[in-house]
Coordinates of C-alpha atoms in Angstrom, one line a residue:
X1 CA -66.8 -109.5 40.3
X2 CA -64.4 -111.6 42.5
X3 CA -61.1 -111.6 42.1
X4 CA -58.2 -113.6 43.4
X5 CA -54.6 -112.0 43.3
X6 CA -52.1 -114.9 42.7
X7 CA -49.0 -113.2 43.6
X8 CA -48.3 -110.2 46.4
X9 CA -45.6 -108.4 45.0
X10 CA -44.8 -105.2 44.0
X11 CA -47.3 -105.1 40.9
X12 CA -50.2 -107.2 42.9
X13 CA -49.9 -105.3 45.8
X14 CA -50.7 -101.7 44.0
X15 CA -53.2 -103.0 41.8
X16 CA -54.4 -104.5 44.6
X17 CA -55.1 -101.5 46.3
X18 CA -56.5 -99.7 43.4
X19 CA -59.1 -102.6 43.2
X20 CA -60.5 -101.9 46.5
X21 CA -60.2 -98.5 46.0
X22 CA -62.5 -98.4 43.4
X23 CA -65.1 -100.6 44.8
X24 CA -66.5 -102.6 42.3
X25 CA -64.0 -105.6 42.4
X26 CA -63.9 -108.1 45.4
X27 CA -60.7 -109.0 45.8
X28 CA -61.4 -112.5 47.7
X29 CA -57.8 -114.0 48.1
X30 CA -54.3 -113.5 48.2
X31 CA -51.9 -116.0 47.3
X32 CA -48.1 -116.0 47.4
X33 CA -45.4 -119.0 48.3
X34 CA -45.1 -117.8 51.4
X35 CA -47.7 -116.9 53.8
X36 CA -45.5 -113.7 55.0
X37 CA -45.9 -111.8 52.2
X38 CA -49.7 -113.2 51.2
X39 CA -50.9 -111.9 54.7
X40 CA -49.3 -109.0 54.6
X41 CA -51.5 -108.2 51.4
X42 CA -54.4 -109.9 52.4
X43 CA -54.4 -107.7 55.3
X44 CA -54.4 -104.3 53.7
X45 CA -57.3 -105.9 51.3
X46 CA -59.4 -107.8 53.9
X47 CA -59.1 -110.7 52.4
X48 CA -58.0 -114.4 53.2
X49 CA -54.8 -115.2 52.7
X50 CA -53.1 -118.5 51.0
X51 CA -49.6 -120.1 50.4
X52 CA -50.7 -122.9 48.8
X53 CA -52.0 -123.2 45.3
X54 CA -54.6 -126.2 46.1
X55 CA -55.8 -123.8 48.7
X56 CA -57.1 -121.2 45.9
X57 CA -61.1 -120.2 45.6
X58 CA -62.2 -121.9 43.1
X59 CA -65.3 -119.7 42.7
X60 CA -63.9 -116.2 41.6
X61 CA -64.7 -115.4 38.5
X62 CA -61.0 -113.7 37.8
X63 CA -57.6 -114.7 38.5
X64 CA -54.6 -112.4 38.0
X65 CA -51.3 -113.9 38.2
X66 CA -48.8 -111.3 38.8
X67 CA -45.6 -113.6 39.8
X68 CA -41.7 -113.9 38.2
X69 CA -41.6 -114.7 34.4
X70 CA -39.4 -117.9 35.3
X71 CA -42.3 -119.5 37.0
X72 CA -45.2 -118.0 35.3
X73 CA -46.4 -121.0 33.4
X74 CA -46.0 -123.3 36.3
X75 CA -47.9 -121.1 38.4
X76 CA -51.0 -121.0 35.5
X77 CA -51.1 -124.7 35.0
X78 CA -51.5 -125.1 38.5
X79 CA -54.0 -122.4 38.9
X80 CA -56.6 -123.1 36.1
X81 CA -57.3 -126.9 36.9
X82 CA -60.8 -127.1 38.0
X83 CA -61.3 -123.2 36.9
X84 CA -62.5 -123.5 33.4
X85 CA -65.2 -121.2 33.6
X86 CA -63.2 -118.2 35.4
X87 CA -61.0 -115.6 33.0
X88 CA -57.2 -116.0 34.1
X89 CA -55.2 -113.3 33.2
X90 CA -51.1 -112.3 33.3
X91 CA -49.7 -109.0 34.0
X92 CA -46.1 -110.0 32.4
X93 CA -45.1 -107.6 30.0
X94 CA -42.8 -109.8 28.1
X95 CA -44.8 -113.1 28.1
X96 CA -47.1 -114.1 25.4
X97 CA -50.5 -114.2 26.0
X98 CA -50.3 -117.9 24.5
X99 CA -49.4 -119.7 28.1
X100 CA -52.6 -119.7 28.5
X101 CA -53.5 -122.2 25.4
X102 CA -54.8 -125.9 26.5
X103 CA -55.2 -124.6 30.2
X104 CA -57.9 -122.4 30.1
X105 CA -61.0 -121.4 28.1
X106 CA -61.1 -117.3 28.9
X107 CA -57.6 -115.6 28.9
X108 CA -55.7 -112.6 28.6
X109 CA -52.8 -110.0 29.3
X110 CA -53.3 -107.0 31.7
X111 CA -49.8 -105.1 31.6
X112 CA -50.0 -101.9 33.5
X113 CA -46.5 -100.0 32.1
X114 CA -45.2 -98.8 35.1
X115 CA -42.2 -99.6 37.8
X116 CA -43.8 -100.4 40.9
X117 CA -42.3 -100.7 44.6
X118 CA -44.6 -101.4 47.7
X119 CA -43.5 -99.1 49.8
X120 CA -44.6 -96.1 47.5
X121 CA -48.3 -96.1 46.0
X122 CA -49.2 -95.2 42.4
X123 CA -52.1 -93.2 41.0
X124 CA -53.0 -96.4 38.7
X125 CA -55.7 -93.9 37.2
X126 CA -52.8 -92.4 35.4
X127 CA -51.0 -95.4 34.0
X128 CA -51.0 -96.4 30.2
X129 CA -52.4 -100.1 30.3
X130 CA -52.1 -102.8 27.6
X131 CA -54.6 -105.4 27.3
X132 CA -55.3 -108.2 25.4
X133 CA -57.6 -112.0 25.3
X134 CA -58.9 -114.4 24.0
X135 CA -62.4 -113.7 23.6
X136 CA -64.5 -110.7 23.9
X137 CA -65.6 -112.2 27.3
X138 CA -62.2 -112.3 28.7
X139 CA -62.0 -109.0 26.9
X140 CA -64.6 -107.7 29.0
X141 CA -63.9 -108.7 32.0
X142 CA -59.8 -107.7 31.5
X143 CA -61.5 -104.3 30.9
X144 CA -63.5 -104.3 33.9
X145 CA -60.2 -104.9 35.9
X146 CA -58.6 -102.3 33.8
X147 CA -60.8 -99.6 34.7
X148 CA -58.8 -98.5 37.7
X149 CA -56.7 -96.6 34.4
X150 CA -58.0 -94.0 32.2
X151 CA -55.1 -95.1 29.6
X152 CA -56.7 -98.5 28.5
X153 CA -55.1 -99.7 25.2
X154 CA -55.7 -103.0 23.0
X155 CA -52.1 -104.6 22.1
X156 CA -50.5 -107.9 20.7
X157 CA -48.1 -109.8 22.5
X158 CA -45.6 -109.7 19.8
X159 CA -46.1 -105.8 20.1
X160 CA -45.8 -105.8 23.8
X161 CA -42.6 -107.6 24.1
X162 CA -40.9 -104.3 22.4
X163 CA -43.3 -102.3 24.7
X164 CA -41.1 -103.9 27.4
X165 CA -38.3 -104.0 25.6
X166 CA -38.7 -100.1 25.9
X167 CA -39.7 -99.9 29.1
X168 CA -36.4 -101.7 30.1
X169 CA -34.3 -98.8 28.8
X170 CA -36.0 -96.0 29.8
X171 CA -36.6 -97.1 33.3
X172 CA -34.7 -100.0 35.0
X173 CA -31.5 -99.3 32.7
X174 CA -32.0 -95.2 33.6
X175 CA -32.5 -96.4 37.3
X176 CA -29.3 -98.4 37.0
X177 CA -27.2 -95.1 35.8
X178 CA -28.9 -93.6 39.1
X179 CA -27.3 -96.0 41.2
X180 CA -23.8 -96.0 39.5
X181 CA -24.6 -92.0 39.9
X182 CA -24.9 -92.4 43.6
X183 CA -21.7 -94.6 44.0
X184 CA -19.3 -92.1 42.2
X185 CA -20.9 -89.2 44.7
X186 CA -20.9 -91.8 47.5
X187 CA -16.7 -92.0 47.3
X188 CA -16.3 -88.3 47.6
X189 CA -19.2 -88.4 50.4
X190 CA -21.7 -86.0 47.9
X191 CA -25.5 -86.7 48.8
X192 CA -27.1 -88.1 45.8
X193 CA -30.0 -85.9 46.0
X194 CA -28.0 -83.1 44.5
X195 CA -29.0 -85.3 41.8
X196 CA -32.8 -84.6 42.2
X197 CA -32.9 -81.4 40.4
X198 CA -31.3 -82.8 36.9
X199 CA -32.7 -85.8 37.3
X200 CA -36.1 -84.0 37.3
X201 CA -35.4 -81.5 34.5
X202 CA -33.9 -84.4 32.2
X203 CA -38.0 -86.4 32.2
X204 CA -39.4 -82.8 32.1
X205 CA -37.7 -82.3 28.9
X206 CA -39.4 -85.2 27.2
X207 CA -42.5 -84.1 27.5
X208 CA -41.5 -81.2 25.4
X209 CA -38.9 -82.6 23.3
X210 CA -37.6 -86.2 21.6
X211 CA -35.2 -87.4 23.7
X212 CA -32.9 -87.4 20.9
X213 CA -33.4 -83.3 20.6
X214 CA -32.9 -82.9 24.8
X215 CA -29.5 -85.2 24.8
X216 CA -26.7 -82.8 26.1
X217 CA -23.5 -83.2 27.4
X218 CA -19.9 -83.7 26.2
X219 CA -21.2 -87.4 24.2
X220 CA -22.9 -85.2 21.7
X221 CA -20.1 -83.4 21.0
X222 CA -17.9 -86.5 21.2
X223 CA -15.5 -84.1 23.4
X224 CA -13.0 -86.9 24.2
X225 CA -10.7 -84.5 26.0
X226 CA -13.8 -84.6 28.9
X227 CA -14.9 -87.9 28.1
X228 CA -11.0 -89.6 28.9
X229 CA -10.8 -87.6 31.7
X230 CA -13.9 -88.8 33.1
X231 CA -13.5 -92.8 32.1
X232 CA -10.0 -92.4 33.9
X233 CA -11.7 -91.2 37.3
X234 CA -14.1 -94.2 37.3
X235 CA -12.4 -97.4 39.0
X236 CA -14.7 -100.1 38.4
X237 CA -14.0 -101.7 34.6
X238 CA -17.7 -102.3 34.2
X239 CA -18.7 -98.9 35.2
X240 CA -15.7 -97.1 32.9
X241 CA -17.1 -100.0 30.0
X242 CA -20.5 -98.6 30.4
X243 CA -19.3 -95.1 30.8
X244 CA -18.0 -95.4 27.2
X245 CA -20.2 -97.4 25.5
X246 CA -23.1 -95.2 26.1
X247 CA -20.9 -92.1 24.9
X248 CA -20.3 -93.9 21.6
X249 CA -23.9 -94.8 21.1
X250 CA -25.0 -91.0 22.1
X251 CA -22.2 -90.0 19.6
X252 CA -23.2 -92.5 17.0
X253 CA -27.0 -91.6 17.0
X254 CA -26.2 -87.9 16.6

């Protein structure tokens, strides 16, 4: 099967990887707005390399967009003119698989459920991955693309969008609470990876436990005594807002 990767970010360029990996996927062509970033890709595939939609094989027989939500659609109504026959699929987590409608014939969602960075490869064997299409063509061919995972699930997009919705909160907002983390150490010149070890213990935990049973800390207590102390300390009125609204809604949900 040929493939052509419209995008070359952080998402395209892992799955990317794991596709050629594997061995039973071509992946033909790389496209991305700027021809930087597509060759850089293109070169770890051996593939050509493209930063201009009308410059896209026409001949694969899959096309997976994997670009920013904001110009998703544009991207696929470019994409599948004079393609009717291939199965274009979108690996947005948040977008319906309906974007598709009056564009193309064979359609679909491939969302691998993971936070991806280029510098730092994945083991996409182990990531949960939620599929959907239009047909059971599409279906299979989606599938065929999925098997660089063992976690292969069928799901809606209404379904998905709280999937993401998820996601959201338990990584990019957790991620976020990392960085704040590493500015409070950063003022008193404390290494953030003294973080590591909690840090690590904390997603241990709920593999073992809800998250609601491994919540600690003075929240769960609602000590204010420690929690005024602390939102005094914190100088930013963002940080100290978030600082206390996240107590409350520990407190509240306990």
């Amino acid at each position: 099967m040929k493939v052509v990767l419209v995008g070359a970010g952080n998402l395209a360029t892992n799955l990317g990887k794991a596709l050629v990996r594997r061995g039973d996927v071509s992946v033909v062509q790389v496209f991305s707005r700027t021809i930087q970033s597509a060759e850089l890709l293109a070169g770890q595939l051996g593939c050509r390399a493209v930063c201009d939609l009308d410059e896209v094989d026409c001949d694969a027989d899959a096309y997976v967009v994997s670009v920013k939500d904001k110009v998703l659609e544009q991207v696929v109504t470019a994409v599948c003119q004079g393609r009717e026959e291939a199965v274009f699929v979108h690996t947005a987590g948040s977008m319906p698989m309906t974007l598709f409608e009056g564009k193309a014939k064979h359609y679909g969602v491939f969302y691998p459920m993971q936070t991806f960075s280029k510098s730092k490869e994945v083991d996409f064997n182990e990531i949960p991955c939620f599929v959907e299409a239009s047909d059971e063509y599409a279906m299979s061919v989606i599938r065929q693309l999925a098997a660089v995972s063992r976690r292969v699930s069928r799901m809606n997009s209404a379904d998905r969008r709280y999937l993401h919705l998820a996601a959201v909160f338990a990584c990019n907002f957790a991620n976020h609470c990392y960085a704040l983390a590493s500015e409070i150490l950063g003022q008193r010149g404390i290494p953030f990876d003294v973080m590591l070890p909690i840090i690590d213990e904390t997603a241990r935990k709920v593999h073992q436990l809800t998250p609601r049973e491994a919540q600690t800390g003075p929240a769960v207590r609602y000590d204010r005594n420690v929690i005024d102390a602390q939102a005094v300390m914190i100088d930013d009125p963002l940080t100290r807002e978030i600082y206390e609204l996240l107590s409350k809604s520990i407190h509240d949900k306990h």
